Short mmCIF file of C-alpha atoms in Angstrom, two decimals:
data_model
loop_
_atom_site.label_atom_id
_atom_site.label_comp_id
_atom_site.label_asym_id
_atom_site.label_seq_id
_atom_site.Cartn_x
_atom_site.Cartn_y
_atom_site.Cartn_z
CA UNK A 1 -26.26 -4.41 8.33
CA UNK A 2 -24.25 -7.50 8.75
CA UNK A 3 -20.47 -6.42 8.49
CA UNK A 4 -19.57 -10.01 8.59
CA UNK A 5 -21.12 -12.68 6.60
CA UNK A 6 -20.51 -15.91 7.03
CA UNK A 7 -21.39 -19.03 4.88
CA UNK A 8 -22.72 -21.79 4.59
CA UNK A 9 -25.18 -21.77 7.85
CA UNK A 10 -24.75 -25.32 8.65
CA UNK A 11 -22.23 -27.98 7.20
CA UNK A 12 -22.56 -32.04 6.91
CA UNK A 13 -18.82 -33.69 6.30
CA UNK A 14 -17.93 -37.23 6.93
CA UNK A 15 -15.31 -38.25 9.37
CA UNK A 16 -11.32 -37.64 7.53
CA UNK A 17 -13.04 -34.83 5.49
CA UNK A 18 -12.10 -31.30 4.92
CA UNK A 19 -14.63 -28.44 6.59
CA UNK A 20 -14.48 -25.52 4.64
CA UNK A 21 -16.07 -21.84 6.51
CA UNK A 22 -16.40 -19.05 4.61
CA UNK A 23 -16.46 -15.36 5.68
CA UNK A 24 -16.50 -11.84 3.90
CA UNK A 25 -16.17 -8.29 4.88
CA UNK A 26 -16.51 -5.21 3.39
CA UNK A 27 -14.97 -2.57 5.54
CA UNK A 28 -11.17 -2.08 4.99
CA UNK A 29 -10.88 -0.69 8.72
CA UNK A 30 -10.93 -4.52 10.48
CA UNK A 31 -7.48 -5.48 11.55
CA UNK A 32 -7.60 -8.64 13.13
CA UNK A 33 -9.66 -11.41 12.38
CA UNK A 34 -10.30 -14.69 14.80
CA UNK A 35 -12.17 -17.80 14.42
CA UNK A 36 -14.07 -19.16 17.56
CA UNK A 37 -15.67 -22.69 18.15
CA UNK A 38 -18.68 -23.08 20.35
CA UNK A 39 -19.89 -26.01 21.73
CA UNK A 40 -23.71 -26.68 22.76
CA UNK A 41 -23.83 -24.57 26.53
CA UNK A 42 -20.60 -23.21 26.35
CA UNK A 43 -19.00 -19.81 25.65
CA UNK A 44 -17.23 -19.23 22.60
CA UNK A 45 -13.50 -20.39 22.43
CA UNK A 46 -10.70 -18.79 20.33
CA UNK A 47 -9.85 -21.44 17.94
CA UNK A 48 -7.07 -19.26 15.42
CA UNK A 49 -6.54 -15.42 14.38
CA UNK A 50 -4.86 -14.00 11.63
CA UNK A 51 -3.78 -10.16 10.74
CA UNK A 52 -4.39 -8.89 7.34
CA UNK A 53 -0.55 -8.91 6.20
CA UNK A 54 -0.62 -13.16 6.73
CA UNK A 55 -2.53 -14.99 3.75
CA UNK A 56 -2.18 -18.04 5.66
CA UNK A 57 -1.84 -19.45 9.38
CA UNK A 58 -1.87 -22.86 9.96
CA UNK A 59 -2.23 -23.94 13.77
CA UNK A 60 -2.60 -28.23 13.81
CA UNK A 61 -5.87 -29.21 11.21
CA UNK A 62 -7.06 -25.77 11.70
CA UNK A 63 -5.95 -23.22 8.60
CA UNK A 64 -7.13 -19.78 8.25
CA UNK A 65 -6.67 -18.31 4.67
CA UNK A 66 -6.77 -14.55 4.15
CA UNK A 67 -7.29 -12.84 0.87
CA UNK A 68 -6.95 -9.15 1.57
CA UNK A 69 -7.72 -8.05 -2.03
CA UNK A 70 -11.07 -9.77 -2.20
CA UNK A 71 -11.76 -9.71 1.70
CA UNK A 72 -12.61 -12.88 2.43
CA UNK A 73 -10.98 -15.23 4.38
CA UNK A 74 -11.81 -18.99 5.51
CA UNK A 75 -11.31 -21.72 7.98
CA UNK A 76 -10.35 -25.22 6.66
CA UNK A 77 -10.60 -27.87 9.35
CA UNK A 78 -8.76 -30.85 7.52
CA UNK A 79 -9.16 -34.67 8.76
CA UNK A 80 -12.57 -33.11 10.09
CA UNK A 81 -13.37 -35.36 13.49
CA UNK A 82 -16.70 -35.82 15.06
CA UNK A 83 -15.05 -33.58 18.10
CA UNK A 84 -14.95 -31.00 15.61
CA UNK A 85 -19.27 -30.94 15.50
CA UNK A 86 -19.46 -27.35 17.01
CA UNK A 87 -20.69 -24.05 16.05
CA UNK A 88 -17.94 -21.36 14.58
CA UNK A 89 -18.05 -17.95 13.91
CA UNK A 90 -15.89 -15.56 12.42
CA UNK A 91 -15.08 -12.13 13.31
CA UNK A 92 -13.12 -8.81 12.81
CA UNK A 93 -11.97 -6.35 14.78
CA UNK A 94 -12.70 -2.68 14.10
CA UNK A 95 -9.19 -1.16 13.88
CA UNK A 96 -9.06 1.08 17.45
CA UNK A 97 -9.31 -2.40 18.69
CA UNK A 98 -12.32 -1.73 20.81
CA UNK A 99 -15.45 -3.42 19.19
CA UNK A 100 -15.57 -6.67 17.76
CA UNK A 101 -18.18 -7.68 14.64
CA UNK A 102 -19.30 -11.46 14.42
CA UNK A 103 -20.21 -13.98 11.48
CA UNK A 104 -23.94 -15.82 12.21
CA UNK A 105 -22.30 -19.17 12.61
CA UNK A 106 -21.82 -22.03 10.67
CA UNK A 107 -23.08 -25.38 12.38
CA UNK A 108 -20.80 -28.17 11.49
CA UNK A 109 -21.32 -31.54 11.91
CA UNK A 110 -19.11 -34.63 11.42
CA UNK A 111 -20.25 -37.95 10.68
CA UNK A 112 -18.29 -41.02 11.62
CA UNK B 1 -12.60 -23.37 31.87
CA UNK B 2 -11.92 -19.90 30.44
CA UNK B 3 -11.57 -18.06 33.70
CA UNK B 4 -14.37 -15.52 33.48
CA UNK B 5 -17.60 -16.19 35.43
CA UNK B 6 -20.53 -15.00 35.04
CA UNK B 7 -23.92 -15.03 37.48
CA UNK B 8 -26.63 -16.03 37.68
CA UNK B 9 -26.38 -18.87 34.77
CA UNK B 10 -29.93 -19.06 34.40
CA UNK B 11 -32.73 -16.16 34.58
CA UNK B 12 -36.20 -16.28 34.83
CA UNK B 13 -38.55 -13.27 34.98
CA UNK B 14 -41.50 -11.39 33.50
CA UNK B 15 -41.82 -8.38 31.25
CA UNK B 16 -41.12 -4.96 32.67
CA UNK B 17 -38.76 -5.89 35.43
CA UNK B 18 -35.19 -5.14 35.56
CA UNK B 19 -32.06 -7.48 36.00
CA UNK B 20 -28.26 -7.54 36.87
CA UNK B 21 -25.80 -9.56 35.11
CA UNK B 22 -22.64 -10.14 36.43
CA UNK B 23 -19.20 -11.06 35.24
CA UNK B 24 -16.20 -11.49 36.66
CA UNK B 25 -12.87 -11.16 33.98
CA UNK B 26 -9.67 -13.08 33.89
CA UNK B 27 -7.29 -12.13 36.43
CA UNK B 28 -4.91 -9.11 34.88
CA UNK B 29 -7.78 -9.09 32.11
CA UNK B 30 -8.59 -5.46 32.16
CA UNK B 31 -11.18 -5.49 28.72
CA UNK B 32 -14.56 -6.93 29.24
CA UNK B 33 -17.08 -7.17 26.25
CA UNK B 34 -20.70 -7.99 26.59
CA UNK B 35 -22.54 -9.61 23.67
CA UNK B 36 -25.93 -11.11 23.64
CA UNK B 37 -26.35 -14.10 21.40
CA UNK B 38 -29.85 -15.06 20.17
CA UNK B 39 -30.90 -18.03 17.64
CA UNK B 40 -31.87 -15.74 14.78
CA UNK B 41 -29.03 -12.95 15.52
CA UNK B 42 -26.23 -14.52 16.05
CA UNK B 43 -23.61 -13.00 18.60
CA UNK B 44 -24.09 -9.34 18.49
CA UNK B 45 -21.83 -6.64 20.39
CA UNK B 46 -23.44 -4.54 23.17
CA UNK B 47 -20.68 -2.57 24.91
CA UNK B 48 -16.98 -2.58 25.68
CA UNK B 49 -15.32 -1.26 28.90
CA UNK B 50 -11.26 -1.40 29.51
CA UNK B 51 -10.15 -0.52 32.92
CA UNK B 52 -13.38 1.38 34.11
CA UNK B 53 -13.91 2.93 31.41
CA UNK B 54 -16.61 3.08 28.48
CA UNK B 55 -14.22 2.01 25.09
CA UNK B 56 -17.41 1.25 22.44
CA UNK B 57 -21.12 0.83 22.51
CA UNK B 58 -22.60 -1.98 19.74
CA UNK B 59 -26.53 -2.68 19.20
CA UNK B 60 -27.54 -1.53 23.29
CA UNK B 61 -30.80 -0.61 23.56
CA UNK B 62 -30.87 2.67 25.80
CA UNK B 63 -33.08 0.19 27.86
CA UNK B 64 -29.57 -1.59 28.95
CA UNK B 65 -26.75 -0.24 30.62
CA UNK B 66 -23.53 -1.47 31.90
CA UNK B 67 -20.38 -0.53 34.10
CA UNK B 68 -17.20 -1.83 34.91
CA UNK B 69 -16.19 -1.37 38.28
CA UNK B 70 -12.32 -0.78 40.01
CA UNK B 71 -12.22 -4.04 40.44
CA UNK B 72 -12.64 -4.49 37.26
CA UNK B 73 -15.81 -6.74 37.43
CA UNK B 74 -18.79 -5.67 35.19
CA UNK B 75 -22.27 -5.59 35.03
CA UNK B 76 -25.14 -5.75 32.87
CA UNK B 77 -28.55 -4.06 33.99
CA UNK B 78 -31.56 -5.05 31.63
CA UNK B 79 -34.43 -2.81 32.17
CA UNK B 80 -38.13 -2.68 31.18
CA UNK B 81 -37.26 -6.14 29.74
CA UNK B 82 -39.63 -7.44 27.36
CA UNK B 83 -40.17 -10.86 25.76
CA UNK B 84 -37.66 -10.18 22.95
CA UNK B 85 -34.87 -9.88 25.27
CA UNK B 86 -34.78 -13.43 26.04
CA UNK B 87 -31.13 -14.35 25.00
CA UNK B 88 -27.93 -15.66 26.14
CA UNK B 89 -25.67 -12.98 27.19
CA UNK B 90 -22.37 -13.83 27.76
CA UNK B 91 -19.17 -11.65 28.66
CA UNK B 92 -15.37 -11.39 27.46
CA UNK B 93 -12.45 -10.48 28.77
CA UNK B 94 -9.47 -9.84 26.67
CA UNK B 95 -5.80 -9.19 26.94
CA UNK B 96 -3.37 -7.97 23.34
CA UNK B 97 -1.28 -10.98 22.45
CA UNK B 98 1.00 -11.26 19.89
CA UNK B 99 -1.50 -11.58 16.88
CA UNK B 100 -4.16 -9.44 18.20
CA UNK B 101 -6.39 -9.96 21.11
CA UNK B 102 -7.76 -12.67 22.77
CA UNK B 103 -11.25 -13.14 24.12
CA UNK B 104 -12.16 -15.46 26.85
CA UNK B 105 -15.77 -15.90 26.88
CA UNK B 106 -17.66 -16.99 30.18
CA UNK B 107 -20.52 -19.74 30.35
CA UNK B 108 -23.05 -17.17 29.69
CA UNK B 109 -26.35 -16.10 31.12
CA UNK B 110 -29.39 -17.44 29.45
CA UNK B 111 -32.22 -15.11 30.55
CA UNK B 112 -36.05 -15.87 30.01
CA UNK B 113 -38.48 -13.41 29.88
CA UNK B 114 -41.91 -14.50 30.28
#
């Protein structure tokens, strides 16, 4: 059972648009949530985190927006860039803080 | 350049034999995580140690087995592998920050079995 699902699998957005990743949970006992970007041969990167109490974090073009009630929450890349192309995932944290639960990835690409 | 290594980076070997994968954490990282990440599966937990010490065990096969050692490097055994455990598996360490808790993933070891 996936106890993070993430949407859509792969996403096609011209150069100065907005990239929009969706993610949904169902379990009420995550309490932390991060976004990473992966590159082709790389690890995984922390690219923003939020808590459950925020609705919305904004680090640079990257904006995470939580809604607690419906348990979703999203990444918006705005002014998307071709250096953006890169896998991300989403993912929660179980509450004791010791096991982490990913989304499947979304492959985004950004044409110039 | 996250910090964490891991060895070997690439892994070549044939059904039934048994491997180690190594990683080495962040210095002052005492978490490490160890997640195998396949095309169809995405990134899927395996097992978490903090300072020695089994924290949480994901979707291990009783085939794998892991330990963290005092100091604080970890390792990944793969036994009896068969085809199907062709992956990547990469390791994380992690430290609490002031959101939550940060994961530095390594480059990963991309095993084949043949």
């Amino acid at each position: 059972q996936q106890q993070v699902k993430q949407s859509p699998q792969s996403l096609i957005v011209q150069k100065g648009g907005i990239s929009i990743i969706n993610c949904a949970y169902e379990n009420t006992a995550f309490d932390y949530f991060p976004w990473y970007q992966q590159f082709p041969g790389k690890g995984p990167a922390l690219l923003i985190a939020i808590r459950p109490d925020v609705s919305e974090k904004k680090e640079g073009r990257f904006t995470i927006s939580f809604n607690k009630s419906a348990k979703q929450f999203s990444l918006h890349i705005m002014d998307s860039q071709p250096g953006d192309s890169a896998t991300y995932f989403c993912a929660a944290r179980w509450f004791t803080g010791n096991q982490f639960y990913f989304g499947t990835g979304t492959s985004l690409t950004v044409i110039p | 350049d996250s910090g964490v290594t891991q060895t070997p980076k690439h892994l070549i070997t044939a059904t039934g034999q048994r491997v180690t994968l190594r990683c080495s954490p962040r210095s002052g990282d005492l978490s490490v995580y160890w997640y195998q990440q396949s095309l169809d599966q995405g990134l899927q937990f395996l097992i978490h140690y903090y300072n020695g010490e089994e924290r949480a065990k994901g979707n291990i096969l009783e085939r794998f087995s892991a330990q963290q050692f005092p100091d604080l490097h970890s390792e990944l055994n793969l036994s009896s592998l068969e085809l199907g455990d062709s992956a990547l598996y990469f390791c994380a360490s992690a430290r609490e920050d002031r959101v939550g808790e940060t994961q530095y993933f390594g480059p990963g070891t991309r095993l084949l079995v043949l």
